[in-house]
XYZ file of C-alpha atoms in Angstrom:
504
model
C 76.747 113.689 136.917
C 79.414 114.676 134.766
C 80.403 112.367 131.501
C 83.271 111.779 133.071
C 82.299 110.298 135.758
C 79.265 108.150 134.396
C 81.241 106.598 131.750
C 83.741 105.638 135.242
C 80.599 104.679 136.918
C 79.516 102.464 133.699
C 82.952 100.716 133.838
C 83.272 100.591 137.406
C 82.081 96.804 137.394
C 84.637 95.589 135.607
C 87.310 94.149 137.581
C 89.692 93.380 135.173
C 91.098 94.544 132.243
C 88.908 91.263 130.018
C 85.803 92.787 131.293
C 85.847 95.973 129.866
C 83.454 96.684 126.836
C 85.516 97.319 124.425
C 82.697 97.977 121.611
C 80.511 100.193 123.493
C 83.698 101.963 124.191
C 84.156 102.630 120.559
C 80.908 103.632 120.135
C 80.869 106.160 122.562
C 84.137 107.549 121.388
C 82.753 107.488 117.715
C 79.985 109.438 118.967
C 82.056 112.098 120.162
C 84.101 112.376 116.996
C 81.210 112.390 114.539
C 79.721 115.549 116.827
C 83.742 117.019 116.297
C 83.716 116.483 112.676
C 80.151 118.406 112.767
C 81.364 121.409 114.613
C 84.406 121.636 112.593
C 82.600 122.063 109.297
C 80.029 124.344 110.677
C 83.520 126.516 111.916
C 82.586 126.464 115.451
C 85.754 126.337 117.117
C 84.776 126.544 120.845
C 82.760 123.706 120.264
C 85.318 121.630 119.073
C 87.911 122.384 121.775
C 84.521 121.966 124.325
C 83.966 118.385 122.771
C 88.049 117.562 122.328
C 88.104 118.222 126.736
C 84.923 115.937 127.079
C 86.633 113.541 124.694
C 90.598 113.118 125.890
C 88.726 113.562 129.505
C 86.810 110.389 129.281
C 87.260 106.752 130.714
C 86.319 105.279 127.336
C 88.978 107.103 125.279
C 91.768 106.748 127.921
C 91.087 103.027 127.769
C 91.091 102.672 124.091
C 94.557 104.847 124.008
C 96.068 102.159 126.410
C 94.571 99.419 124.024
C 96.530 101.096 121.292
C 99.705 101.355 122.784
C 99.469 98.064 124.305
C 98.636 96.097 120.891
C 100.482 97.306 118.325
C 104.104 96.251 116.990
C 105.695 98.408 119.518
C 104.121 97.132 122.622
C 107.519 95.193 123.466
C 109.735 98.477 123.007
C 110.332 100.798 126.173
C 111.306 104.578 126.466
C 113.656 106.305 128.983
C 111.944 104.755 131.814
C 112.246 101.305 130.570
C 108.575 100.520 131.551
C 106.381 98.375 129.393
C 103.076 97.497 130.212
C 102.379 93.968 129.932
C 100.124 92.631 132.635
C 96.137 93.217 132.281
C 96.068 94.650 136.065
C 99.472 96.995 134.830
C 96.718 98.077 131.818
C 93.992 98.959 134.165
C 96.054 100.554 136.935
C 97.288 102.430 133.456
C 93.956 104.433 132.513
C 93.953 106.102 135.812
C 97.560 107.618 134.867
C 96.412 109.369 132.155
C 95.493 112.227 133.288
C 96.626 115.802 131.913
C 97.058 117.725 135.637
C 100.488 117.234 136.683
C 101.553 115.633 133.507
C 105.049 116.271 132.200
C 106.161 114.163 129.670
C 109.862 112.586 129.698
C 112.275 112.855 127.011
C 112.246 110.539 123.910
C 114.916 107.407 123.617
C 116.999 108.175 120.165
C 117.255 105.194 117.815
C 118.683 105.217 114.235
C 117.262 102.911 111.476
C 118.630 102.434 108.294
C 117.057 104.113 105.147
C 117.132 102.683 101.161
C 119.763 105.259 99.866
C 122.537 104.203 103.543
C 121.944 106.732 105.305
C 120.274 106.523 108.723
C 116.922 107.901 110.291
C 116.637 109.031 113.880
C 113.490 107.559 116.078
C 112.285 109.069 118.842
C 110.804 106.510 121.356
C 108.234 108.180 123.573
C 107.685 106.068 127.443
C 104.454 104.029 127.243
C 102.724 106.863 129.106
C 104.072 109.418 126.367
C 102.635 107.148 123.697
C 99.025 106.536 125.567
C 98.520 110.503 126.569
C 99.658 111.058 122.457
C 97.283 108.185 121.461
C 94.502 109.779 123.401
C 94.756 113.393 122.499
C 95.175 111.889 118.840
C 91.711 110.694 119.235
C 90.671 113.958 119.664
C 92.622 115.817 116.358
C 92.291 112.835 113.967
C 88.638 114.078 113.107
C 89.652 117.496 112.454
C 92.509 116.143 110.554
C 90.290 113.834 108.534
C 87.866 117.067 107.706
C 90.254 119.202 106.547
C 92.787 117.549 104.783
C 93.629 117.650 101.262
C 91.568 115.820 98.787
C 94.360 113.805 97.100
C 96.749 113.245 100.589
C 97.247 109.467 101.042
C 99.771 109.091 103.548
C 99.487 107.921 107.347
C 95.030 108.622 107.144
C 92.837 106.144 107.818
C 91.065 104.134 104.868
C 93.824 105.067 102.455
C 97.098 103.657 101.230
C 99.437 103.659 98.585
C 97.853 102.215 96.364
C 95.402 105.259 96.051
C 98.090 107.356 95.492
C 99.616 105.393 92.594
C 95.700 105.307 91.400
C 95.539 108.814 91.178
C 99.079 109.498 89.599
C 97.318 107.039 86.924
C 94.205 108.836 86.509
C 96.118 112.106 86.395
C 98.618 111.470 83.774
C 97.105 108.698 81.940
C 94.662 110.248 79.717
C 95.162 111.376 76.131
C 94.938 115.626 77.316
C 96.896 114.684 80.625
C 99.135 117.016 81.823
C 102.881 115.934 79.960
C 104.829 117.512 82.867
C 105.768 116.526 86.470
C 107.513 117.995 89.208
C 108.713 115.198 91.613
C 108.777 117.006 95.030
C 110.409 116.043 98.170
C 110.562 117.992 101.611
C 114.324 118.180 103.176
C 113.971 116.831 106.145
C 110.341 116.993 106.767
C 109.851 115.653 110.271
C 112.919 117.191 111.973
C 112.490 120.812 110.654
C 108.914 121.479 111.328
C 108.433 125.032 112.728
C 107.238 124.729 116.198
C 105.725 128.170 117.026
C 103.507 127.230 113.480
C 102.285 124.420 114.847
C 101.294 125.784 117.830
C 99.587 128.609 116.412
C 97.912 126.283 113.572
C 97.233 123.004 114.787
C 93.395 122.712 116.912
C 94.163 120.848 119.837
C 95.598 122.043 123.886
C 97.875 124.081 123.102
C 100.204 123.161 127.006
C 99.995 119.242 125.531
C 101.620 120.132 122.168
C 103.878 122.599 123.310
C 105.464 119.806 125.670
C 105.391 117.008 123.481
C 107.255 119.337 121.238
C 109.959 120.617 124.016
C 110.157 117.065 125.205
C 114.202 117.011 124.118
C 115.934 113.617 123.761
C 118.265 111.178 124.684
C 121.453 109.425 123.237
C 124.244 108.462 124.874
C 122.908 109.337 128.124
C 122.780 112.530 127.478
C 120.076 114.804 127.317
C 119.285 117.058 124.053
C 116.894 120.310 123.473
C 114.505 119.733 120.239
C 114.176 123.244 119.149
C 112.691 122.331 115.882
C 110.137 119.259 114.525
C 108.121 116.065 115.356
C 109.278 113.284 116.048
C 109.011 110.456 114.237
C 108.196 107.484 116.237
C 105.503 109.297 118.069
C 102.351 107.625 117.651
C 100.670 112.303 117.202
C 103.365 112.769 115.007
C 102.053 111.735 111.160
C 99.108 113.527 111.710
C 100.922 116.729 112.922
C 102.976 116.619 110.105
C 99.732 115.934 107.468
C 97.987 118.707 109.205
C 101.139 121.119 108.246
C 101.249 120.083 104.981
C 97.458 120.133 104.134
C 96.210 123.334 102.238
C 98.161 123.319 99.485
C 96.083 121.282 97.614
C 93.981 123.929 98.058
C 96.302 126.801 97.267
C 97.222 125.258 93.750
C 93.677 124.851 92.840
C 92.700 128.508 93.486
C 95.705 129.624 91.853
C 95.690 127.643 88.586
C 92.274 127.556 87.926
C 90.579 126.701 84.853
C 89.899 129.860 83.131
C 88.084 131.164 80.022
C 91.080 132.952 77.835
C 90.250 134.534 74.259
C 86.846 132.518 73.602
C 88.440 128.845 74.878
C 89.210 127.166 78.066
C 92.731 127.655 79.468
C 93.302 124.731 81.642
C 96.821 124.726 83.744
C 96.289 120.863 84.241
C 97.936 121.621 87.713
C 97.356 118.329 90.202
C 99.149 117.900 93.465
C 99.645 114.176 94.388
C 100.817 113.220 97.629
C 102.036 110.488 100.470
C 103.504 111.869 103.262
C 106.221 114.439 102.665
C 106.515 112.829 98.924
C 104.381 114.378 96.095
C 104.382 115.327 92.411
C 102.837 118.318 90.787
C 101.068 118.169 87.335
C 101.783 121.030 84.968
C 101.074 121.936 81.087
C 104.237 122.846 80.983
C 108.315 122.609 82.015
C 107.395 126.690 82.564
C 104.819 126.347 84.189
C 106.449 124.296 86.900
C 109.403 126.061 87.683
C 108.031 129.527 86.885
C 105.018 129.701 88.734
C 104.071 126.451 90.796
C 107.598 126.051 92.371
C 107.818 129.402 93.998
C 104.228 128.952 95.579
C 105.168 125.675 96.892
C 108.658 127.041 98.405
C 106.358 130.081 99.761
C 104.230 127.801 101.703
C 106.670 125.787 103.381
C 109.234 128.433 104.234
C 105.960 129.557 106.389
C 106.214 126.052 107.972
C 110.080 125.982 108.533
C 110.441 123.443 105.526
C 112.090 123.346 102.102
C 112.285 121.568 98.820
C 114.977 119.026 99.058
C 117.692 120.222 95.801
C 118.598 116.921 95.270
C 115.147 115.404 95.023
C 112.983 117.728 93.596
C 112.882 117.794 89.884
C 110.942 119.105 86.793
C 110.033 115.370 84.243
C 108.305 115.187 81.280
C 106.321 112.070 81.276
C 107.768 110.582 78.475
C 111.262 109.876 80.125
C 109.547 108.521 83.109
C 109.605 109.496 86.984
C 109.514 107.303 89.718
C 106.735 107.317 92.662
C 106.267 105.535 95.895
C 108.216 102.571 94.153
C 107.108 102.798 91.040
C 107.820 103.834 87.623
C 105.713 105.965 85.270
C 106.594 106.762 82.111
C 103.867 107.154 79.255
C 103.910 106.089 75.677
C 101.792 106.227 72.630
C 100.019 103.623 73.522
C 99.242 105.132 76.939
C 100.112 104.685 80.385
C 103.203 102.489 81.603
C 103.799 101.748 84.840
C 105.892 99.133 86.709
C 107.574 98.775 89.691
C 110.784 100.599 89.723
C 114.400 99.659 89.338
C 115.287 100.427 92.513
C 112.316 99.196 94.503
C 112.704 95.664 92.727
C 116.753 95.817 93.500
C 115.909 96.554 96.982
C 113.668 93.799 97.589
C 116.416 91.106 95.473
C 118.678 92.599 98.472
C 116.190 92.116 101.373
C 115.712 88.117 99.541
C 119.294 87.155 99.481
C 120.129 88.792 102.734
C 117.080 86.551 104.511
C 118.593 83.684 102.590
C 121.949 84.388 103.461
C 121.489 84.984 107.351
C 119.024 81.321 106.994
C 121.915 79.156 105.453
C 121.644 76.473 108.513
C 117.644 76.795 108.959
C 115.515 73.577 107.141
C 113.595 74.213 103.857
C 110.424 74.871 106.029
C 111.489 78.068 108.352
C 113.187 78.948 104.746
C 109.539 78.868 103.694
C 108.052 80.303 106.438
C 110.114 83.428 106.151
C 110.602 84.187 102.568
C 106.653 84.158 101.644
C 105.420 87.222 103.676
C 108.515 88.818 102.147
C 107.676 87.646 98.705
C 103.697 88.195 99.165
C 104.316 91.747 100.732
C 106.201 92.688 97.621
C 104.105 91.464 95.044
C 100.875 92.421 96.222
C 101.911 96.093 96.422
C 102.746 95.479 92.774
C 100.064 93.275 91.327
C 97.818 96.053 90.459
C 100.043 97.599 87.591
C 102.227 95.913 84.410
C 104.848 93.849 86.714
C 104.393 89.997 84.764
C 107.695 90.733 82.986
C 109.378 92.013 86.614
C 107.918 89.295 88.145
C 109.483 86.657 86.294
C 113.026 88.448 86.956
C 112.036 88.350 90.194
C 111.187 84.503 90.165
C 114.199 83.439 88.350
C 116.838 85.867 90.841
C 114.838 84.237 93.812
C 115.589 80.583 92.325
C 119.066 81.007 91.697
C 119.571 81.965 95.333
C 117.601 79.502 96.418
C 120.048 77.170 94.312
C 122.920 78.200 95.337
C 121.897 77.890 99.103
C 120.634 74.473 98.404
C 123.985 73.384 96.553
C 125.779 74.475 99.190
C 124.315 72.408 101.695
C 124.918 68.911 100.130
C 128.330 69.654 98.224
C 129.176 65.994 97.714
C 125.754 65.422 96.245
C 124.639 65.245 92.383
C 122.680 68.622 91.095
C 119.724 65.902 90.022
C 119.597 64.841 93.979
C 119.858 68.366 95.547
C 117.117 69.375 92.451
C 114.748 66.552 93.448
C 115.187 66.910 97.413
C 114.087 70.824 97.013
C 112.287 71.278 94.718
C 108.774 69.195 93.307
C 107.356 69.012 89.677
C 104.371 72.152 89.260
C 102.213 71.596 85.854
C 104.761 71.575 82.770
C 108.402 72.345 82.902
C 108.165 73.875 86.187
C 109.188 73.024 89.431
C 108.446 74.672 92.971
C 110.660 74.954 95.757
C 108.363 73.279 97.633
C 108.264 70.271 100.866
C 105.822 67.782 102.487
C 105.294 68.919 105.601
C 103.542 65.919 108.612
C 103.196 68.349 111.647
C 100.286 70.857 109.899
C 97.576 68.137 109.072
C 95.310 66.803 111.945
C 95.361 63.895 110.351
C 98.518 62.853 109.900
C 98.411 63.181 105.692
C 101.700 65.540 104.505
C 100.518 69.082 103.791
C 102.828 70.662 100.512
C 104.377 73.795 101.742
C 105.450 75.912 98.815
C 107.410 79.276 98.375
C 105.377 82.049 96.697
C 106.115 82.144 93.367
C 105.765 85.855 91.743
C 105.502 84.765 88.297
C 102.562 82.839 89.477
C 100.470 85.654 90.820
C 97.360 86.920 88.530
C 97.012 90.363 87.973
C 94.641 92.305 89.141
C 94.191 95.123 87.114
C 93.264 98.908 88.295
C 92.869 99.528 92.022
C 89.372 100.959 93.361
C 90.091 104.441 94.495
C 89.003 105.717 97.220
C 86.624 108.819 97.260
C 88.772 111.657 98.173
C 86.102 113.427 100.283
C 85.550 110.251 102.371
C 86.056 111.022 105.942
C 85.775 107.769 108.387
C 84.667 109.768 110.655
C 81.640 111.624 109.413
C 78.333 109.264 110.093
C 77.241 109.627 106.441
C 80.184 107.841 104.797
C 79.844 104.874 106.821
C 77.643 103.085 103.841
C 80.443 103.422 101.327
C 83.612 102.759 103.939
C 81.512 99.310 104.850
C 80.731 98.583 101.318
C 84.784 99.605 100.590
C 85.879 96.806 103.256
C 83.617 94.173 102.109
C 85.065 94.331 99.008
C 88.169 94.428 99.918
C 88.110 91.520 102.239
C 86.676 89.228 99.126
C 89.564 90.680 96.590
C 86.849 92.401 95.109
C 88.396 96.295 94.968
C 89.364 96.812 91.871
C 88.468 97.450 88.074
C 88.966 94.723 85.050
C 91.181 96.038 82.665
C 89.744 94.533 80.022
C 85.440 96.012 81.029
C 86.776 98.547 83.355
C 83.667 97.373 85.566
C 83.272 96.178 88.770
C 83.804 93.193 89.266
């Protein structure tokens, strides 16, 4: 009996989509992409593709694609076809569909959302099929991805975020023999400009399910358009194809600007390639250095790929006038290492506030609450692990004035003291929170106080707990420091003092 067709026989008692065992699904599936990241690292390639058919080709992996494409944010939003798949029996009937003979893949619905700087991004919404076949093929690459990715590449991986990026940037450039110069790089266009022929002679995975997903074309305004060029974004395959084409320079820099023994001393380059996504910086001893040497090798590599530097973007900093970095500003002193959220990050989110409080003038001081504080928390956790206590009480006193002014508004013919004392309730010493007694949360019937987030309130942190950057999720023997990683993390216990620089 093929695997196949046990693991349909295993799950051919379940009669609905509730009964299906979801955890021995993931184990199986696990199993499968542990043997992957095994045969990848031993370089045997026909084992891989052997284990990537048995993988996309099984009940277990098909069901955990739908899963995917049925629980995430963008379960509500349909493609061409206008389908969605809603209904448990729609889910079931939906693992039998997914099913690479015969499979043609229909064209993407364009979207535009707007980006920081007003100008507009173009989405590509894939049909719920689209986005299943891509989750379950993804299934199949991530492990590779995962094995041979770049040490110090943060964005859109598993286990990682942002704030192992900024970590590393800190680490890098924070130290007394750091490296004084940065080149801030950004990729023109990454997504859209992607060379397809060198992704389809590059990227380990069927070769006919790339090549369509590729050729797929779009459509806006009911009409129908080629895609000669790039990935795109809003496929669920996407970030990963566009890691994979990215990863290996890393590895190029490092072989290039080795450490090397020069007239009886070390001659260290202090090269260091940082990155999230299509956004990195490059390290360098020197302004020369940089634009001499490292920026031609980095144009080299992604002319291969179809890609280039963006003009605007990309620039040569020394550290001392500060650069700025997945919303953040870096700039070092004397003293050491400075860094704080950005001017134009913090400006952005003051915008986002006022609009929300703006477009809420009519709502009551509770859905005020209610949708201000995962705004507010969002923002300020992504910030609490550098020096932001002085941005933070900008912050604090912008968000009350608009909060004032919206409250003033309401009750024009009453006295400030009235409107003050309506909104807003006494916190320790000359402070006051904007802040209600709410009956409806408490069992009981005793008011709960419902508060808005104050960021000058939030304690800092201090240095984030970096991830290892030869982790791989899905390699067997890191799975004793990934669970040891989340349980810290889920008791706010991932990061360094600043004051021990221990543990905590």
């Amino acid at each position: 009996m093929s695997a196949e067709s046990s693991a349909c026989a295993s799950s051919g008692a379940a009669k609905n989509w509730d009964q299906l065992d979801w955890p021995q699904y993931e184990r199986r599936v696990k199993r499968l992409q542990a043997r992957i990241v095994k045969a990848t690292r031993e370089g045997r390639h026909h084992k891989v593709k052997a284990l990537q058919w048995l993988l996309t080709h099984s009940f277990e992996a098909k069901a955990l694609a739908v899963k995917r494409v049925t629980e995430n944010q963008g379960k509500r939003t349909p493609g061409v076809d206008g389908e969605i798949w809603f209904t448990p029996a729609v889910k079931l009937k939906a693992i039998a569909r997914l099913q690479r003979h015969g499979y043609h893949p229909q064209p993407l619905r364009r979207i535009y959302i707007p980006k920081s700087n007003g100008k507009k991004r173009p989405l590509g919404i894939p049909t719920m099929r689209d986005r299943a076949m891509q989750a379950l093929y993804l299934l199949a690459l991530a492990p590779i991805a995962e094995t041979t990715a770049d040490t110090n590449s943060y964005g859109f991986r598993p286990e990682r975020c942002t704030a192992d990026a900024m970590e590393q940037c800190r680490k890098a450039l924070g130290m007394k023999a750091s490296s004084e110069w940065v080149m801030e790089g950004d990729i023109q266009g990454c997504f859209d400009h992607i060379s397809h022929e060198w992704m389809l002679a590059h990227i380990p995975m069927d070769k006919k399910m790339l090549r369509q997903w590729l050729k797929a074309g779009f459509v806006e305004n009911r009409t129908l358009f080629p895609t000669e060029e790039g990935t795109p974004q809003g496929g669920i395959i996407s970030p990963t194809l566009a890691n994979m084409t990215l990863d290996g320079l890393e590895k190029i820099l490092r072989k290039t600007f080795r450490i090397r023994w020069v007239e009886g001393k070390h001659d260290n380059p202090k090269v260091n390639l940082i990155r999230y996504a299509d956004d990195f910086i490059i390290t360098g001893r020197s302004k020369e250095l940089l634009e001499n040497e490292v920026r031609p090798l980095v144009e080299r590599f992604l002319k291969e790929r179809g890609l280039t530097l963006s003009p605007d973007k990309t620039r040569i900093t020394h550290i001392e006038q500060g650069f700025d970095f997945l919303g953040q500003h870096y700039r070092k002193f004397r003293d050491g290492m400075f860094i704080q959220p950005s001017k134009k990050n913090t400006l952005n989110f003051l915008a986002k506030v006022r609009t929300t409080i703006r477009r809420n003038s009519s709502v009551t001081q509770e859905n005020l609450i209610w949708t201000l504080n995962p705004i507010i928390r969002g923002w300020v956790n992504y910030h609490r692990f550098i020096a932001a206590k002085k941005t933070f009480k900008k912050v604090d006193d912008a968000i009350w004035r608009c909060l004032w002014k919206w409250a003033v508004r309401r009750h024009p013919c009453k006295s400030r003291r009235w409107v003050l004392r309506k909104y807003w309730r006494p916190w320790r010493q000359n402070s006051w929170r904007f802040a209600m007694l709410s009956q409806k949360w408490q069992p009981d019937g005793k008011p709960v106080l419902i508060q808005l987030v104050s960021p000058n309130s939030i304690r800092m942190e201090g240095y984030w707990r970096k991830i290892k950057g030869d982790a791989n999720p899905f390699d067997p023997q890191w799975k004793p420091y990934l669970e040891d990683r989340a349980f810290l993390k889920k008791f706010g216990i991932h990061r360094y003092e600043i004051e021990s620089k221990s543990v905590v």
